[in-house]
Coordinates of C-alpha atoms in Angstrom, one line a residue:
Chain A
M1 CA 6.4 -9.5 11.7
K2 CA 4.1 -10.1 14.4
S3 CA 6.0 -9.5 17.9
K4 CA 5.4 -12.1 20.4
S5 CA 3.7 -9.4 22.3
V6 CA 1.1 -9.0 20.1
L7 CA -0.1 -12.5 21.3
A8 CA 0.2 -11.3 24.8
I9 CA -1.5 -7.8 24.7
A10 CA -3.5 -6.9 27.5
K11 CA -3.6 -3.1 27.2
A12 CA -4.1 -0.7 24.6
K13 CA -4.5 2.9 24.6
S14 CA -6.7 4.9 22.0
V15 CA -4.6 7.4 20.2
L16 CA -5.4 10.3 17.8
S17 CA -2.2 12.2 17.2
A18 CA 1.5 12.0 17.0
P19 CA 2.6 13.6 20.4
E20 CA 0.1 10.8 22.1
V21 CA 1.8 8.0 20.5
L22 CA 5.4 9.8 20.8
N23 CA 4.4 10.6 24.8
N24 CA 3.1 7.1 25.9
E25 CA 5.8 4.7 24.9
D26 CA 5.0 2.9 28.3
S27 CA 1.8 2.1 26.7
E28 CA 1.8 -1.9 25.9
A29 CA -0.3 -1.2 22.5
F30 CA -2.0 1.6 20.4
L31 CA -5.6 1.6 19.4
L32 CA -7.1 3.5 16.5
S33 CA -10.8 3.9 17.1
G34 CA -13.5 4.3 14.5
S35 CA -15.2 6.2 17.2
A36 CA -12.7 8.3 18.3
L37 CA -11.8 9.2 14.7
S38 CA -15.1 10.0 13.5
Y39 CA -15.1 12.3 16.7
Q40 CA -12.0 13.7 15.6
L41 CA -12.3 14.2 11.8
L42 CA -16.4 14.8 11.9
G43 CA -17.4 16.1 14.9
E44 CA -19.5 13.3 16.0
H45 CA -19.1 9.9 17.5
N46 CA -20.5 8.0 14.8
E47 CA -17.7 5.6 13.4
G48 CA -19.8 4.5 10.4
L49 CA -19.8 7.6 8.7
L50 CA -15.9 7.2 8.1
S51 CA -14.9 4.8 5.0
L52 CA -12.1 2.4 5.5
S53 CA -9.7 4.5 3.2
E54 CA -10.2 7.7 5.4
M55 CA -9.3 5.7 8.2
L56 CA -6.1 4.1 6.6
R57 CA -5.1 7.5 5.4
Y58 CA -4.7 8.7 9.2
F59 CA -3.6 5.4 10.5
D60 CA -0.5 5.6 8.6
Y61 CA 0.4 8.8 10.1
L62 CA 0.4 7.1 13.5
R63 CA 2.0 3.9 12.4
I64 CA 4.8 4.9 11.2
L65 CA 5.6 6.5 14.6
T66 CA 6.2 3.2 16.6
D67 CA 7.0 -0.5 16.6
K68 CA 4.7 -1.4 19.4
P69 CA 1.8 -3.4 18.2
F70 CA -1.1 -1.2 16.9
I71 CA -4.6 -2.3 16.7
I72 CA -7.1 -0.7 14.4
D73 CA -10.9 -0.7 14.4
G74 CA -11.9 -2.7 11.4
Q75 CA -15.8 -2.1 12.7
A76 CA -18.1 -4.1 11.2
G77 CA -15.7 -5.1 8.1
F78 CA -17.1 -1.9 6.3
G79 CA -20.0 -3.9 4.4
N80 CA -20.6 -7.6 4.1
P81 CA -18.2 -10.5 4.3
L82 CA -16.6 -9.9 0.9
N83 CA -15.9 -6.1 2.1
T84 CA -14.6 -7.7 5.2
F85 CA -12.2 -9.7 3.1
Y86 CA -10.8 -6.8 1.4
S87 CA -10.5 -4.7 4.4
V88 CA -8.9 -6.9 6.9
K89 CA -6.0 -7.2 3.6
A90 CA -5.8 -3.5 3.4
M91 CA -5.4 -3.1 7.5
E92 CA -3.0 -5.6 7.2
N93 CA -1.0 -4.0 4.3
H94 CA -1.0 -1.0 6.4
G95 CA 0.7 -2.1 9.4
A96 CA -2.2 -3.4 11.7
D97 CA -1.2 -5.7 14.1
I98 CA -4.4 -6.4 15.4
I99 CA -7.8 -6.1 13.6
L100 CA -10.9 -5.6 15.4
I101 CA -14.3 -6.9 13.7
N102 CA -17.5 -6.2 15.6
D103 CA -20.7 -7.8 15.9
Q104 CA -22.9 -5.3 14.3
K105 CA -24.6 -4.6 10.8
H106 CA -22.7 -2.2 8.6
P107 CA -22.5 0.8 9.1
S108 CA -21.3 0.3 12.6
H109 CA -22.5 2.9 15.0
S110 CA -20.8 4.4 18.1
S111 CA -24.1 4.9 20.0
T112 CA -25.3 1.7 21.7
N113 CA -29.0 2.7 20.7
K114 CA -28.3 2.7 16.8
Q115 CA -26.4 -0.4 16.8
I116 CA -28.1 -3.5 15.2
H117 CA -26.6 -6.8 15.7
E118 CA -25.7 -8.7 12.5
T119 CA -27.3 -12.4 12.1
L120 CA -25.0 -15.3 13.2
P121 CA -24.5 -16.4 9.5
E122 CA -23.3 -13.1 8.6
L123 CA -21.5 -12.5 11.5
A124 CA -19.8 -16.1 11.0
G125 CA -19.3 -15.1 7.0
K126 CA -17.4 -11.9 8.2
L127 CA -15.1 -13.5 10.8
K128 CA -14.4 -16.4 8.3
A129 CA -13.3 -14.0 5.7
A130 CA -11.1 -11.8 7.9
L131 CA -9.6 -15.3 9.1
D132 CA -9.0 -16.0 5.4
S133 CA -7.6 -12.5 4.2
H134 CA -5.0 -12.1 6.5
S135 CA -2.0 -13.7 7.5
S136 CA -1.1 -15.0 10.9
K137 CA 2.6 -14.1 10.4
Y138 CA 1.6 -10.3 10.4
S139 CA -1.7 -9.9 12.3
A140 CA -4.4 -11.4 14.3
I141 CA -8.0 -10.9 14.2
W142 CA -10.2 -10.0 17.1
L143 CA -14.3 -9.9 17.6
K144 CA -15.6 -6.8 19.4
L145 CA -18.7 -7.7 20.9
D146 CA -20.4 -4.6 20.9
C147 CA -24.1 -5.9 20.9
L148 CA -23.8 -7.8 23.9
A149 CA -26.7 -6.0 26.0
E150 CA -28.7 -7.1 23.2
Y151 CA -28.2 -10.7 23.3
R152 CA -30.0 -13.4 25.2
T153 CA -27.5 -15.7 26.9
T154 CA -27.7 -18.2 24.2
E155 CA -27.0 -15.7 21.5
A156 CA -24.0 -14.1 23.2
K157 CA -23.0 -17.9 23.9
Q158 CA -23.3 -18.8 20.0
R159 CA -21.0 -16.1 19.2
I160 CA -18.3 -16.6 21.5
Q161 CA -18.4 -20.2 20.7
L162 CA -18.3 -19.1 16.8
A163 CA -15.5 -17.4 17.3
Q164 CA -13.8 -20.2 19.2
A165 CA -14.7 -22.6 16.5
L166 CA -13.3 -20.2 14.0
G167 CA -9.8 -19.9 15.9
I168 CA -10.2 -16.6 17.2
H169 CA -8.8 -16.2 20.7
D170 CA -9.3 -12.8 21.6
I171 CA -12.6 -11.0 22.5
L172 CA -13.5 -7.3 23.6
I173 CA -16.7 -7.0 26.1
D174 CA -17.7 -4.1 27.8
Q175 CA -15.6 -3.4 31.1
S176 CA -18.8 -4.1 33.0
A177 CA -19.6 -7.6 31.6
D178 CA -18.2 -10.9 32.4
F179 CA -18.1 -14.5 30.9
P180 CA -17.5 -17.8 32.5
T181 CA -14.1 -19.2 30.9
Y182 CA -14.2 -20.6 27.6
E183 CA -11.2 -22.5 26.5
G184 CA -8.6 -20.7 24.2
I185 CA -10.4 -17.3 24.5
K186 CA -9.0 -14.5 26.2
F187 CA -11.8 -11.8 27.2
H188 CA -10.8 -8.2 27.3
H189 CA -12.6 -5.4 29.2
F190 CA -13.1 -2.5 26.7
D191 CA -13.8 1.0 28.1
Y192 CA -16.3 2.4 25.7
Q193 CA -16.0 6.0 27.1
N194 CA -12.4 6.2 26.5
Q195 CA -12.1 3.8 23.5
S196 CA -9.4 1.9 25.4
I197 CA -8.8 -2.1 26.0
L198 CA -8.1 -2.2 29.7
D199 CA -6.7 -5.9 30.3
Chain B
M1 CA 3.1 -5.9 11.6
R2 CA 3.8 -6.6 8.0
D3 CA 7.1 -6.0 6.9
Y4 CA 7.0 -6.7 3.2
S5 CA 10.4 -8.6 3.6
E6 CA 9.4 -11.2 0.9
K7 CA 8.9 -8.1 -1.6
R8 CA 12.4 -6.5 -1.2
A9 CA 14.3 -10.2 -1.2
A10 CA 12.3 -10.9 -4.7
F11 CA 13.2 -7.4 -6.0
K12 CA 16.8 -7.5 -5.1
H13 CA 16.9 -11.2 -6.3
L14 CA 15.5 -10.0 -9.7
I15 CA 17.9 -6.6 -9.6
Y16 CA 21.0 -8.7 -8.9
D17 CA 20.2 -11.6 -11.3
S18 CA 22.4 -12.0 -14.6
K19 CA 19.3 -11.4 -16.5
I20 CA 18.0 -8.0 -17.4
L21 CA 14.8 -7.0 -15.8
S22 CA 11.9 -5.2 -17.7
M23 CA 9.6 -3.1 -15.1
A24 CA 6.4 -2.1 -16.2
V25 CA 5.8 1.6 -15.1
A26 CA 2.2 1.8 -14.2
P27 CA 0.3 5.0 -14.0
D28 CA -2.3 3.6 -11.6
A29 CA -3.4 0.2 -10.0
L30 CA -5.2 -1.3 -12.9
A31 CA -2.1 -1.2 -14.9
A32 CA -0.3 -2.6 -12.4
K33 CA -2.7 -5.5 -12.2
I34 CA -2.5 -5.8 -16.0
A35 CA 1.3 -5.6 -15.9
E36 CA 1.6 -8.7 -13.3
Q37 CA -1.4 -10.5 -15.3
T38 CA 1.0 -9.8 -18.3
G39 CA 4.1 -11.6 -16.7
F40 CA 5.9 -8.7 -15.5
K41 CA 8.3 -9.3 -12.6
A42 CA 8.0 -6.1 -11.0
V43 CA 6.4 -2.6 -11.2
F44 CA 7.8 0.9 -11.1
V45 CA 5.8 4.1 -9.9
A46 CA 7.2 7.0 -11.7
G47 CA 6.5 10.8 -11.4
Y48 CA 5.7 11.1 -15.1
A49 CA 2.9 8.4 -15.6
T50 CA 1.7 9.5 -11.8
S51 CA 1.7 13.4 -12.5
A52 CA -0.4 12.4 -15.6
S53 CA -2.6 10.1 -14.0
T54 CA -3.2 11.8 -11.1
L55 CA -3.1 15.3 -12.0
G56 CA -3.5 15.6 -15.4
L57 CA -0.4 17.6 -15.6
P58 CA 3.2 17.3 -17.0
D59 CA 6.2 16.0 -14.9
R60 CA 7.4 19.4 -13.5
G61 CA 7.1 18.9 -10.1
I62 CA 3.7 19.7 -9.0
L63 CA 3.1 16.4 -8.1
D64 CA 4.3 16.2 -4.2
F65 CA 5.1 13.5 -1.7
G66 CA 1.8 12.7 -0.6
Q67 CA 0.3 11.9 -3.9
M68 CA 3.1 9.9 -4.9
L69 CA 2.7 8.0 -1.6
Q70 CA -1.0 7.7 -2.2
K71 CA -0.4 6.1 -5.6
L72 CA 2.3 3.8 -4.4
K73 CA 0.2 2.2 -1.7
E74 CA -2.6 2.1 -4.3
I75 CA -0.6 0.0 -6.4
I76 CA 1.1 -2.1 -4.0
D77 CA -2.3 -3.1 -2.7
A78 CA -3.3 -4.3 -6.1
V79 CA -0.6 -6.6 -7.1
N80 CA 1.5 -9.4 -5.7
I81 CA 5.1 -8.4 -7.3
P82 CA 7.4 -5.8 -6.0
V83 CA 7.1 -2.3 -6.6
F84 CA 9.7 0.0 -6.9
V85 CA 9.2 3.8 -6.6
D86 CA 10.1 7.2 -7.7
G87 CA 11.4 9.6 -4.9
D88 CA 12.1 12.2 -7.1
T89 CA 14.5 14.9 -5.0
G90 CA 13.1 13.5 -1.9
Y91 CA 10.6 16.7 -1.7
G92 CA 12.9 19.0 0.1
D93 CA 16.0 18.9 2.1
I94 CA 17.6 15.6 3.7
E95 CA 14.8 15.7 6.7
N96 CA 12.2 15.4 3.8
V97 CA 14.4 12.4 2.2
A98 CA 14.6 10.7 5.3
R99 CA 10.8 10.8 5.8
T100 CA 10.1 10.1 2.4
V101 CA 12.3 6.7 2.5
R102 CA 10.9 5.6 5.7
C103 CA 7.2 6.5 4.6
Y104 CA 7.7 4.6 1.2
E105 CA 9.3 1.8 3.0
A106 CA 6.9 1.3 5.5
A107 CA 4.2 1.3 2.7
G108 CA 5.8 -1.6 0.8
A109 CA 8.2 -0.4 -1.4
A110 CA 11.0 -2.8 -2.7
G111 CA 13.3 0.3 -3.2
I112 CA 13.2 4.1 -4.1
F113 CA 15.4 6.2 -6.5
L114 CA 16.6 10.1 -5.4
E115 CA 17.7 12.4 -8.2
D116 CA 20.0 15.4 -8.4
Q117 CA 17.5 18.1 -10.1
V118 CA 16.7 21.3 -8.9
W119 CA 13.2 21.1 -7.3
P120 CA 10.7 22.0 -8.9
K121 CA 11.9 19.1 -11.3
R122 CA 11.5 18.4 -15.0
C123 CA 11.2 15.2 -16.8
G124 CA 14.8 13.9 -17.6
H125 CA 14.0 14.4 -21.2
M126 CA 12.5 17.9 -21.0
A127 CA 14.8 21.0 -22.0
G128 CA 15.6 23.5 -19.5
K129 CA 16.8 21.2 -16.6
S130 CA 19.0 22.1 -13.9
V131 CA 21.3 20.1 -11.4
V132 CA 22.0 20.8 -7.7
P133 CA 25.8 20.5 -6.7
A134 CA 26.6 16.8 -6.2
A135 CA 27.2 17.1 -2.7
E136 CA 23.8 17.8 -2.0
L137 CA 22.5 14.5 -3.6
A138 CA 25.3 12.8 -2.0
A139 CA 24.2 14.0 1.2
K140 CA 20.5 13.0 0.6
I141 CA 22.0 9.4 -0.5
K142 CA 23.6 9.0 3.1
M143 CA 20.3 10.0 4.5
A144 CA 18.3 7.6 3.1
S145 CA 20.8 4.9 3.8
A146 CA 20.6 5.9 7.2
A147 CA 17.1 6.1 7.3
R148 CA 16.0 2.7 5.6
R149 CA 15.1 0.2 8.1
H150 CA 16.5 -2.7 5.9
D151 CA 19.3 -3.3 3.9
D152 CA 17.6 -4.9 1.1
F153 CA 15.7 -1.5 0.6
L154 CA 17.4 -0.6 -2.6
I155 CA 18.6 3.0 -3.2
M156 CA 18.9 4.3 -6.5
S157 CA 20.7 7.5 -7.6
R158 CA 19.8 9.5 -10.8
T159 CA 21.4 12.4 -12.2
D160 CA 20.7 14.5 -14.5
A161 CA 23.7 16.1 -15.3
R162 CA 24.3 14.9 -18.9
Q163 CA 22.2 17.4 -20.4
M164 CA 24.0 20.3 -18.9
N165 CA 27.4 19.4 -17.8
G166 CA 28.2 16.3 -20.0
L167 CA 28.7 12.4 -19.8
Q168 CA 31.7 12.7 -17.7
N169 CA 30.4 14.7 -15.1
A170 CA 27.4 12.4 -14.8
I171 CA 29.5 9.3 -14.5
D172 CA 31.8 11.1 -11.7
R173 CA 28.3 12.6 -10.1
S174 CA 27.0 8.8 -10.0
K175 CA 30.3 7.3 -8.6
L176 CA 30.0 9.8 -5.8
Y177 CA 26.6 8.9 -4.9
Q178 CA 27.2 5.3 -5.1
H179 CA 30.3 5.9 -2.7
S180 CA 27.7 7.7 -0.4
G181 CA 25.6 4.6 -0.1
A182 CA 23.5 4.3 -3.6
D183 CA 23.0 0.4 -4.3
M184 CA 21.9 1.1 -8.1
V185 CA 22.9 4.0 -10.6
F186 CA 20.9 5.4 -13.2
I187 CA 22.3 8.4 -15.2
E188 CA 19.4 9.9 -17.0
A189 CA 19.1 10.8 -20.8
P190 CA 22.6 9.6 -22.5
Q191 CA 22.5 10.7 -26.1
S192 CA 23.7 7.9 -28.0
K193 CA 24.1 3.9 -28.1
A194 CA 27.6 4.9 -27.4
E195 CA 27.2 7.0 -24.4
L196 CA 24.7 4.0 -22.9
A197 CA 27.7 1.5 -23.5
T198 CA 30.4 3.7 -21.7
I199 CA 28.1 4.2 -18.8
A200 CA 27.8 0.4 -18.7
A201 CA 31.8 0.0 -19.1
E202 CA 32.2 2.8 -15.9
F203 CA 29.8 0.8 -13.8
P204 CA 30.8 -2.9 -14.6
D205 CA 29.6 -4.5 -11.1
T206 CA 26.5 -1.8 -10.0
P207 CA 23.0 -2.6 -11.0
L208 CA 22.4 0.2 -13.9
M209 CA 18.9 1.2 -15.2
A210 CA 18.1 2.2 -18.8
N211 CA 15.3 4.4 -19.5
M212 CA 13.8 3.9 -22.5
I213 CA 11.6 6.9 -23.6
E214 CA 9.5 6.9 -27.1
D215 CA 10.7 10.2 -28.6
G216 CA 13.2 10.9 -25.6
A217 CA 17.0 12.0 -25.8
T218 CA 18.1 8.4 -25.8
P219 CA 17.8 6.1 -28.4
M220 CA 15.4 3.4 -28.3
L221 CA 17.3 -0.2 -28.0
P222 CA 15.8 -3.5 -27.7
I223 CA 16.1 -5.1 -24.0
E224 CA 18.4 -7.8 -25.0
E225 CA 20.6 -5.2 -26.7
L226 CA 20.5 -3.4 -23.3
E227 CA 21.5 -6.9 -21.2
A228 CA 24.3 -7.4 -23.4
M229 CA 25.9 -4.1 -22.7
G230 CA 25.3 -5.0 -18.9
Y231 CA 22.3 -3.2 -18.1
S232 CA 20.2 -4.8 -15.0
F233 CA 16.8 -3.1 -15.6
V234 CA 15.0 -1.3 -18.0
V235 CA 11.9 0.9 -17.8
H236 CA 9.5 2.2 -20.8
P237 CA 8.2 4.8 -18.3
T238 CA 6.0 7.0 -20.6
A239 CA 4.4 3.9 -22.8
L240 CA 1.1 3.4 -21.0
T241 CA 0.7 7.1 -20.4
Y242 CA 0.9 7.7 -24.3
A243 CA -1.3 4.4 -25.3
N244 CA -4.2 5.6 -22.6
A245 CA -3.8 9.0 -24.1
Y246 CA -4.0 7.8 -27.6
A247 CA -6.7 5.7 -26.6
D248 CA -8.9 8.0 -24.5
K249 CA -8.7 10.9 -27.6
A250 CA -9.7 8.1 -30.1
V251 CA -12.7 7.1 -28.2
L252 CA -13.8 10.6 -26.6
K253 CA -13.6 11.8 -30.4
E254 CA -15.8 9.5 -31.8
L255 CA -18.2 9.8 -28.7
H256 CA -18.3 13.8 -29.0
D257 CA -18.5 14.2 -32.9
L258 CA -20.8 10.9 -33.4
G259 CA -22.4 10.3 -30.1
R260 CA -21.5 6.6 -30.2
T261 CA -18.4 4.2 -29.9
D262 CA -19.1 2.0 -33.1
K263 CA -15.6 2.5 -34.4
T264 CA -13.4 2.5 -31.8
K265 CA -15.6 -0.3 -29.7
Q266 CA -13.3 -2.7 -32.2
H267 CA -10.0 -2.1 -30.0
M268 CA -11.7 -1.9 -27.0
V269 CA -11.7 -5.0 -24.4
T270 CA -15.1 -6.2 -24.3
F271 CA -17.1 -6.4 -21.3
N272 CA -16.5 -10.0 -20.3
D273 CA -13.1 -9.7 -21.0
F274 CA -12.8 -6.8 -18.5
N275 CA -14.3 -8.3 -16.1
Q276 CA -12.4 -11.2 -16.4
L277 CA -9.4 -9.0 -16.2
V278 CA -9.9 -7.5 -13.0
G279 CA -11.1 -10.6 -11.3
L280 CA -15.0 -10.7 -11.3
D281 CA -15.4 -14.2 -11.4
S282 CA -12.9 -15.0 -8.3
L283 CA -14.6 -12.1 -6.4
N284 CA -18.2 -13.2 -7.1
D285 CA -16.7 -16.8 -5.7
L286 CA -15.2 -15.3 -2.6
E287 CA -18.7 -13.4 -1.9
K288 CA -20.4 -16.9 -2.5
R289 CA -18.3 -18.6 0.0
Y290 CA -19.0 -16.6 3.0
S291 CA -22.7 -16.3 2.2
A292 CA -25.5 -16.9 4.3
Q293 CA -26.2 -20.7 3.1
P294 CA -22.5 -22.2 3.5
M295 CA -22.3 -20.1 6.5
A296 CA -25.6 -21.6 8.3
A297 CA -23.9 -25.3 7.2
M298 CA -20.7 -24.3 8.8
I299 CA -22.5 -23.0 12.0
N300 CA -24.8 -26.2 11.8
E301 CA -21.5 -28.2 11.7
I302 CA -20.4 -26.4 14.4
G303 CA -23.4 -27.1 16.6
L304 CA -24.3 -23.9 17.5

């Protein structure tokens, strides 16, 4: 079931433990961040070191604790568009309500100085694969623009318009960034420090 | 969030349908996929096969909850048909049962069975089994029923009492388990065709499972005969494990002794057939669909 609240989610708190989920019942939604989890498990903020299966095993422990919407960081699709297709299906099968796909090349990085943005056709392939793979009955696909600072204005616009054309309605951008209105798109500000969605 | 309601509904329909359901016991995702392609309508994830495929050990209670859950998830992800799962004894007390039920249900299983053996358990057809007092499994069944989030997540009781206490005690226990909330009943290891028929006569309106193990304690009957007796579903839980072990031994013996596979190759699936079996063509097509060329054309069409 995709609850109505998924469509209207504004804030999501990054969580890494059962107590964090259980003691934050006032949170609107929860997020399992690749960056936060890689620090938790590996001691460094480097999300691309984690495989999908490792993330899902961890996610399962948290997902079962709450019926609130749970967002999972689908990183850069864990490979090419084909990997994205299968990754999204698996994340949905494990109970994700919202799956984030970022605009980086795989392996995705948490440090901005190591992030390389994906080409537009490759990003299009990943987003299209993600949308074809998931069922809107159960989950939503959001785009996370990690490489926003790298883009020229036209390049940023192209990515937003691509998402818009494909039918993605939600885009995560850095908390300090701002965009003019795009019809049908909601920009959510993301706090990279705390790995949380602010609005 | 996906809640797998369609799988549970499909499974319930198959169980309550008048036609007997033959479920494939799959030791792993590949076997489950082949079962689906062959035409099986549901898959069973069972302890004997999983213990063998995961640990290379007999079904003696060494395989734990986490390993079963992992295998269950792998198999559910691989197929589009309902998956029923072995919950053994629930892996502890009633709190463990509640967690087992919640996790299996959340993982997408269509139902579970719980048994009354003393842990560590044994395969139902092995010697030396022992059972807990009936009230203990009755309490677990009640807890399982309360812990499930959907009424159509089916719960089956299994008793192993036949071997030690006789058929009547196994029937009495099963009636108690049914009264405690079990939707389906499984009496393990009846020792004759007459016993199979007696069980069916004692539970005329309850879905019953028959367990056909090659060289086991129960006579192997054709599926049609079990259906005529009144059984709702049947499994052959060791068939694939034994077939795999047989094939592994034959191929590895030739490879070890002769350094080649010429003789056993004639019994193998071919390279192309196997790739077809696991869906290589559709996977390659999928990759092409999202490759740079069609995506560039799409971008162009959008006007970016």
